[in-house]
Amino acid sequence: MVQRDTVSLTDQQQLVRDSIRDICADFDDAYWREHEAAGEYPQEFVDQLSENGWFGALIPEEYDGAGMSTEEVVVMMEEIAANGGGFSAAQAIHGGIYNSVPLVKYGHEEMKADLLPKVARGETSIQAFGLTEPNAGSDSTSIETTAERDGDEFVVNGQKIWISRVDASDYIVLMARTTPKSEVEKRTQGMTMFLVNLEDAYDQGALQIEQIEKTASNLVHSYEMWFEDLRLEEDAVIGEEGEGFYQMLDGLNEERLVIAAECVGLGEAALEAGVDYASEREVFGNPIGQNQAIQHPLAEAYARVQAAKQMVYTAASAVENDANPKAIGARANMSKFLAADAAFDAADAAVQTHGGFGVAREYDVERYFREARLTRLVPITQQLVLNYVGENVLGLPRSY
Ligand SMILES: Cc1cc2nc3c(=O)[nH]c(=O)nc-3n(C[C@H](O)[C@H](O)[C@H](O)COP(=O)(O)OP(=O)(O)OC[C@H]3O[C@@H](n4cnc5c(N)ncnc54)[C@H](O)[C@@H]3O)c2cc1C
């Protein structure tokens, strides 16, 4: 067993860890392997979490949620990834936990009172978040989807791409321009966040979706979406018209820390598989783990995963202690960068340790490797994280 209990946890964090480990114990490696190979959403796992109220983790108690915070959710997501589910198991539920946050912070009372208790009880889901477009990935303020006012309503037209979990969701939090980029002072202005009922959008004949074929994280499906004259009532606006981008940024650091925890968990799962195999497999009459060429990459990757983990956990506890948001931003971005690279090194070492079996589905490490590669791209690429650190931490000039 690779030592994973390396950070000291609060009582609440220990409870989260033990409860999630209990749930994960019912889902073995074969469950994740088979679902991923078949491209099937892990509905049974999601149902278990839902029945136990985990989708309400970040919802305040007054709306029937658990009223937890980043400190607890990093534990939850690391455990899900580390117990064999990998990054994609965490991603299968990530949106369902995080997309309620803008509602909690900015939603009007009727929206909150109606939806948050249902999300917390697992009766409805807000798993999808629609920002990215074919012409607006890293440059997200360039989105071209528009929501134009027409009396008391908004009319939405545009295209989104790479939107995950649309098939597993009742609602999508959608970002659209309510004021053209050419008419705002700053490009971060004029974007609005909407809550869209997907069934209503299909019923209006105003939404078409198509699944994107991809090679990693196949438990979770991602979609292209086309909106044509989708009519939304005024009360579908989350927060303030034109302020959507700023609302999205609020809470982004915490979410990024949780993504980093998912990468840590993935790295731990890969190391566990690599170390087990290195101990059991004998070549030339000895376990291969006796060779330093096998030992060192695993040991190095362990050190890197642990370093990232320390950073994630100290930053999560700093969030609780109301540290300066700029300092949290720096740590959250650096955590994501280090954890994604550490997960990649761990998965790569685990594949190499397995020799030819490194690419056999049966041993799972090829799946971890594909996922680890993905963590360097989403939800933000490693380069964009470095841009953030270069500009906001080191004070260097913006390059774009
Ligand atoms: C599996 C998956 C799931 C996703 N789920 C969602 C989702 O649910 N909702 C959603 O809204 N989006 C989602 N995304 C989109 C994701 O957030 C984007 O793919 C990501 O932000 C990168 O945008 P892009 O793919 O357009 O790359 P681009 O912006 O086209 O960038 C291409 C490359 O150029 C580099 N680059 C660009 N500009 C610079 C610069 N100034 N400096 C240095 N390098 C630069 C980038 O780092 C990258 O390597 C998902 C993507 C994937 C792959």
XYZ file of C-alpha atoms and ligand atoms in Angstrom:
453
model
C 0.000 0.000 0.000
C 1.329 3.405 -0.950
C 1.133 5.750 2.044
C -1.583 8.309 1.316
C -2.512 9.629 4.750
C 0.271 12.192 4.713
C -1.489 15.398 5.692
C -3.166 16.069 9.006
C -6.910 16.311 8.626
C -9.522 18.102 10.707
C -12.232 15.942 12.339
C -14.644 17.001 9.619
C -12.156 16.106 6.886
C -11.610 12.680 8.455
C -15.357 12.074 8.419
C -15.495 13.007 4.737
C -12.533 10.764 3.937
C -14.026 7.766 5.737
C -17.513 8.204 4.269
C -16.215 8.554 0.720
C -13.848 5.600 1.153
C -16.840 3.527 2.282
C -18.823 4.429 -0.820
C -15.841 3.877 -3.123
C -15.251 0.425 -1.625
C -18.397 -0.748 -3.444
C -16.903 0.211 -6.827
C -13.855 -1.824 -7.743
C -11.301 -1.287 -10.514
C -13.324 -3.473 -12.878
C -16.336 -1.172 -12.468
C -14.358 1.872 -13.597
C -12.494 -0.038 -16.315
C -15.652 -1.488 -17.852
C -17.614 1.739 -17.722
C -14.764 3.690 -19.260
C -14.212 1.123 -22.014
C -17.931 1.201 -22.833
C -18.092 5.003 -22.581
C -20.798 4.660 -19.928
C -21.552 7.301 -17.324
C -21.080 5.782 -13.814
C -24.722 6.232 -12.865
C -24.664 3.694 -9.979
C -21.774 5.529 -8.320
C -23.416 8.905 -8.897
C -26.669 7.571 -7.401
C -24.819 6.419 -4.285
C -23.300 9.853 -3.782
C -26.600 11.480 -4.500
C -28.519 9.293 -2.011
C -25.980 10.237 0.620
C -26.401 13.954 -0.014
C -22.974 14.636 -1.495
C -24.305 16.877 -4.266
C -25.279 19.254 -1.488
C -21.724 19.441 -0.152
C -21.375 23.163 -0.928
C -25.033 24.077 -0.435
C -25.801 25.873 2.839
C -27.744 23.971 5.489
C -30.711 26.356 5.201
C -31.261 24.885 1.704
C -30.858 21.290 2.959
C -27.195 21.105 1.968
C -24.222 19.981 4.047
C -22.743 23.488 4.302
C -19.227 22.236 3.691
C -16.350 24.116 2.101
C -13.238 23.702 -0.025
C -11.406 22.082 2.871
C -13.805 19.146 2.828
C -14.377 18.966 -0.927
C -10.644 18.560 -1.653
C -10.706 15.442 0.527
C -13.840 14.145 -1.150
C -12.492 14.526 -4.681
C -8.997 13.258 -3.912
C -10.528 10.119 -2.387
C -12.802 9.480 -5.364
C -9.886 9.741 -7.775
C -7.425 7.799 -5.609
C -9.754 4.880 -4.949
C -9.542 3.701 -8.542
C -11.999 6.062 -10.202
C -9.258 8.392 -11.351
C -9.770 11.914 -12.639
C -12.819 10.980 -14.684
C -14.772 9.592 -11.716
C -14.231 12.907 -9.967
C -15.153 14.728 -13.167
C -18.371 12.722 -13.415
C -19.685 14.624 -10.410
C -17.519 17.735 -10.296
C -20.021 19.939 -12.126
C -22.891 18.699 -10.006
C -21.123 19.988 -6.919
C -19.668 23.208 -8.310
C -22.428 24.525 -10.539
C -24.662 25.179 -7.564
C -22.079 27.641 -6.214
C -23.086 30.569 -8.509
C -26.709 29.975 -7.475
C -25.795 30.017 -3.803
C -23.794 33.218 -4.223
C -25.815 35.112 -6.811
C -29.137 33.391 -7.509
C -32.386 35.166 -6.593
C -34.259 33.808 -3.614
C -36.968 32.038 -5.617
C -34.359 30.204 -7.709
C -32.420 29.185 -4.618
C -35.453 28.080 -2.627
C -36.787 26.082 -5.557
C -33.644 24.378 -6.794
C -30.947 24.115 -4.140
C -32.833 21.709 -1.839
C -33.632 19.505 -4.854
C -29.969 19.478 -5.903
C -28.913 18.683 -2.345
C -31.385 15.782 -2.187
C -30.265 14.511 -5.598
C -33.687 15.099 -7.178
C -32.361 17.431 -9.834
C -28.930 18.157 -11.257
C -26.987 21.159 -12.529
C -24.045 19.193 -13.893
C -23.277 21.263 -17.000
C -21.484 24.588 -17.344
C -21.335 26.160 -20.805
C -18.579 28.639 -21.457
C -16.234 27.312 -24.172
C -16.979 27.974 -27.853
C -15.216 27.088 -31.088
C -13.704 30.601 -31.188
C -13.344 31.072 -27.451
C -11.400 28.528 -25.413
C -8.548 30.031 -23.423
C -9.734 33.462 -24.555
C -13.103 33.073 -22.882
C -14.170 36.718 -23.097
C -14.419 36.237 -26.883
C -17.592 34.157 -26.611
C -20.041 34.883 -29.416
C -23.199 33.318 -27.992
C -25.643 36.152 -27.495
C -28.689 36.638 -25.296
C -30.702 39.568 -26.628
C -33.485 41.192 -24.719
C -36.967 40.944 -26.204
C -39.452 42.517 -23.792
C -39.387 40.457 -20.592
C -37.403 37.682 -22.202
C -33.946 36.931 -23.561
C -33.362 35.183 -26.883
C -30.240 33.021 -26.998
C -28.336 32.150 -30.170
C -24.899 30.590 -30.519
C -22.721 27.539 -30.267
C -20.846 25.932 -27.386
C -18.234 23.197 -27.537
C -16.692 20.697 -25.113
C -19.548 21.033 -22.648
C -19.429 18.090 -20.273
C -22.242 16.108 -18.641
C -25.056 17.662 -20.687
C -26.590 14.166 -20.846
C -26.436 13.829 -17.067
C -27.946 17.180 -16.286
C -31.345 18.831 -15.905
C -29.932 22.361 -16.087
C -26.937 24.111 -17.595
C -25.315 27.286 -16.307
C -24.808 29.139 -19.572
C -22.551 32.107 -20.291
C -23.722 34.465 -23.041
C -23.009 38.004 -24.150
C -25.795 40.451 -23.355
C -23.682 43.394 -24.542
C -21.388 43.042 -27.546
C -17.648 43.125 -26.843
C -17.361 46.221 -29.043
C -19.723 48.152 -26.742
C -18.110 47.486 -23.360
C -15.182 49.264 -21.782
C -13.500 46.063 -20.684
C -13.927 42.745 -22.473
C -14.751 41.095 -19.151
C -17.953 43.148 -19.029
C -21.257 42.433 -20.766
C -21.381 38.669 -20.137
C -24.346 37.200 -18.275
C -24.882 33.891 -16.507
C -28.168 32.087 -17.167
C -29.742 29.009 -15.697
C -31.220 27.016 -18.571
C -33.683 24.183 -18.118
C -32.482 21.701 -20.741
C -35.819 19.932 -21.141
C -37.486 23.263 -21.848
C -34.773 24.111 -24.405
C -35.348 20.788 -26.228
C -39.143 21.282 -26.032
C -38.805 24.709 -27.647
C -36.840 23.061 -30.476
C -34.114 25.593 -29.666
C -31.266 23.243 -28.716
C -29.370 20.549 -30.538
C -26.435 18.624 -29.139
C -23.851 16.237 -30.515
C -21.413 14.148 -28.503
C -17.683 14.654 -29.173
C -15.695 11.461 -29.674
C -12.639 11.621 -27.429
C -9.921 9.378 -26.045
C -9.715 10.260 -22.348
C -12.133 10.435 -19.462
C -14.802 8.489 -21.310
C -16.978 8.062 -18.248
C -17.981 11.632 -18.896
C -19.369 12.785 -22.212
C -18.691 16.182 -23.751
C -20.906 17.914 -26.293
C -21.210 20.481 -28.967
C -24.364 22.530 -28.467
C -26.304 24.745 -30.845
C -28.804 27.265 -29.488
C -31.282 28.797 -31.896
C -33.792 31.352 -30.653
C -33.970 29.869 -27.183
C -36.353 32.029 -25.164
C -35.535 32.513 -21.494
C -37.597 34.322 -18.884
C -35.873 37.222 -17.147
C -35.673 35.199 -13.948
C -33.269 32.768 -15.630
C -30.514 35.332 -15.056
C -28.166 34.304 -12.248
C -26.992 37.404 -10.432
C -26.593 40.599 -12.372
C -26.887 41.161 -16.086
C -23.460 41.919 -17.562
C -21.582 40.692 -14.481
C -21.390 36.994 -15.379
C -17.660 36.887 -15.971
C -16.878 38.371 -12.555
C -19.353 36.031 -10.908
C -17.624 33.112 -12.606
C -14.228 34.240 -11.311
C -15.573 34.396 -7.770
C -14.988 30.895 -6.449
C -12.745 29.848 -9.327
C -9.660 29.555 -7.107
C -11.429 27.206 -4.731
C -12.645 25.115 -7.639
C -9.143 25.016 -9.100
C -7.811 23.690 -5.803
C -10.361 20.908 -5.958
C -9.261 20.051 -9.513
C -5.698 19.909 -8.194
C -6.885 17.478 -5.487
C -8.430 15.317 -8.230
C -5.030 15.266 -9.989
C -3.346 14.285 -6.721
C -5.810 11.412 -6.319
C -5.158 10.281 -9.882
C -1.395 10.346 -9.248
C -1.902 8.266 -6.105
C -4.022 5.698 -7.946
C -1.352 5.371 -10.641
C 1.416 5.004 -8.060
C -0.510 2.343 -6.176
C -0.860 0.316 -9.388
C 2.793 0.884 -10.329
C 4.194 -0.061 -6.937
C 1.995 -3.184 -6.677
C 3.129 -4.380 -10.056
C 6.798 -3.554 -9.341
C 6.609 -5.675 -6.187
C 4.924 -8.675 -7.823
C 6.355 -8.952 -11.309
C 9.561 -11.022 -11.493
C 11.988 -10.759 -14.398
C 15.474 -12.322 -14.397
C 14.491 -14.043 -11.149
C 13.859 -10.833 -9.141
C 10.967 -8.463 -8.569
C 11.389 -5.622 -11.064
C 10.964 -3.096 -8.227
C 14.419 -4.134 -7.052
C 15.892 -2.310 -10.061
C 16.515 1.346 -9.412
C 15.503 2.133 -12.994
C 12.024 1.036 -11.901
C 12.206 2.341 -8.310
C 13.430 5.849 -8.978
C 10.738 7.098 -11.373
C 8.090 5.804 -8.944
C 9.861 7.368 -5.955
C 10.328 10.653 -7.794
C 6.703 10.747 -8.876
C 5.619 9.991 -5.287
C 7.687 12.936 -4.042
C 6.094 15.210 -6.655
C 2.548 14.040 -5.909
C 3.167 14.548 -2.199
C 4.586 18.038 -2.754
C 1.502 19.006 -4.751
C -0.741 17.477 -2.089
C 0.876 19.531 0.685
C 0.280 22.675 -1.349
C -3.366 21.809 -2.069
C -4.153 21.111 1.581
C -2.379 24.143 3.022
C -4.091 26.356 0.442
C -7.504 24.785 1.205
C -7.020 25.497 4.885
C -5.891 29.058 4.066
C -9.216 29.533 2.231
C -10.981 28.623 5.493
C -8.879 31.142 7.356
C -9.821 33.900 4.916
C -6.389 34.396 3.449
C -5.995 37.195 0.914
C -7.726 36.114 -2.361
C -4.632 37.034 -4.389
C -2.500 34.698 -2.325
C -5.127 31.961 -2.709
C -5.222 32.585 -6.473
C -1.478 32.107 -6.704
C -1.542 28.912 -4.652
C -4.587 27.501 -6.433
C -3.023 28.000 -9.855
C 0.356 26.664 -8.789
C -1.324 23.670 -7.120
C -3.187 22.811 -10.327
C 0.001 23.136 -12.369
C 2.090 20.995 -10.018
C -0.610 18.393 -9.410
C -1.354 17.879 -13.123
C 2.333 17.425 -13.906
C 2.826 15.154 -10.882
C -0.140 13.018 -11.965
C 1.362 12.798 -15.443
C 4.767 11.695 -14.100
C 3.106 9.129 -11.826
C 0.987 7.667 -14.621
C 3.957 7.612 -16.992
C 6.106 5.800 -14.417
C 3.292 3.334 -13.759
C 2.934 2.576 -17.483
C 6.695 2.060 -17.890
C 6.758 -0.202 -14.843
C 4.125 -2.412 -16.449
C 6.190 -2.965 -19.596
C 3.937 -4.166 -22.406
C 1.042 -4.533 -19.981
C 1.241 -0.780 -19.550
C -1.048 -0.471 -22.549
C -3.357 -3.377 -21.640
C -6.748 -2.133 -20.399
C -6.746 -4.836 -17.746
C -4.061 -3.074 -15.699
C -5.757 0.353 -15.655
C -2.554 2.386 -15.912
C -3.153 3.225 -19.584
C -6.466 4.789 -18.514
C -4.731 6.782 -15.793
C -2.150 7.893 -18.355
C -4.794 9.162 -20.797
C -6.502 11.014 -17.965
C -3.238 12.460 -16.688
C -2.553 13.880 -20.136
C -5.982 15.496 -20.081
C -5.325 17.186 -16.733
C -2.673 19.305 -18.473
C -5.403 20.694 -20.750
C -8.466 21.193 -18.578
C -10.183 23.099 -17.176
C -7.374 25.480 -18.114
C -4.155 24.596 -19.923
C -0.812 24.528 -18.125
C 0.389 27.462 -20.259
C -2.517 29.649 -19.187
C -1.774 28.806 -15.558
C 1.812 29.882 -16.114
C 0.551 33.088 -17.745
C -1.409 33.743 -14.547
C 1.617 33.129 -12.338
C 3.911 35.148 -14.604
C 1.602 38.156 -14.642
C -0.122 38.084 -11.275
C 2.535 36.605 -9.032
C 5.783 37.644 -10.669
C 4.448 40.954 -11.972
C 5.620 40.359 -15.547
C 3.867 42.057 -18.478
C 0.850 40.402 -20.094
C 1.776 38.715 -23.379
C -1.659 38.712 -25.050
C -12.680 16.742 -21.916
C -12.969 18.209 -21.873
C -14.018 18.669 -21.091
C -14.335 20.032 -21.071
N -15.438 20.452 -20.360
C -15.832 21.749 -20.471
C -17.063 22.191 -19.879
O -17.786 21.404 -19.247
N -17.445 23.483 -20.040
C -16.691 24.379 -20.742
O -17.093 25.537 -20.849
N -15.507 24.000 -21.305
C -15.066 22.712 -21.197
N -13.891 22.302 -21.790
C -13.100 23.264 -22.553
C -11.753 23.626 -21.933
O -11.951 24.488 -20.857
C -10.886 24.229 -23.061
O -10.567 23.163 -23.951
C -9.637 24.876 -22.538
O -9.960 26.038 -21.840
C -8.674 25.240 -23.679
O -9.329 25.921 -24.735
P -9.130 25.421 -26.230
O -9.295 23.951 -26.265
O -9.973 26.246 -27.114
O -7.603 25.730 -26.552
P -7.060 27.084 -27.223
O -7.502 28.260 -26.443
O -7.331 27.031 -28.671
O -5.480 26.916 -27.000
C -4.689 26.003 -27.801
C -3.278 25.946 -27.221
O -2.657 27.238 -27.285
C -2.192 27.633 -26.002
N -2.332 29.099 -25.847
C -3.351 29.883 -26.301
N -3.122 31.172 -25.951
C -1.940 31.190 -25.268
C -1.167 32.215 -24.639
N -1.545 33.498 -24.629
N -0.021 31.865 -24.023
C 0.402 30.573 -24.025
N -0.290 29.564 -24.607
C -1.441 29.867 -25.207
C -3.121 26.888 -25.027
O -2.532 26.753 -23.743
C -3.262 25.543 -25.742
O -2.158 24.725 -25.493
C -13.540 20.945 -21.813
C -12.460 20.477 -22.568
C -12.184 19.131 -22.621
C -11.030 18.654 -23.471
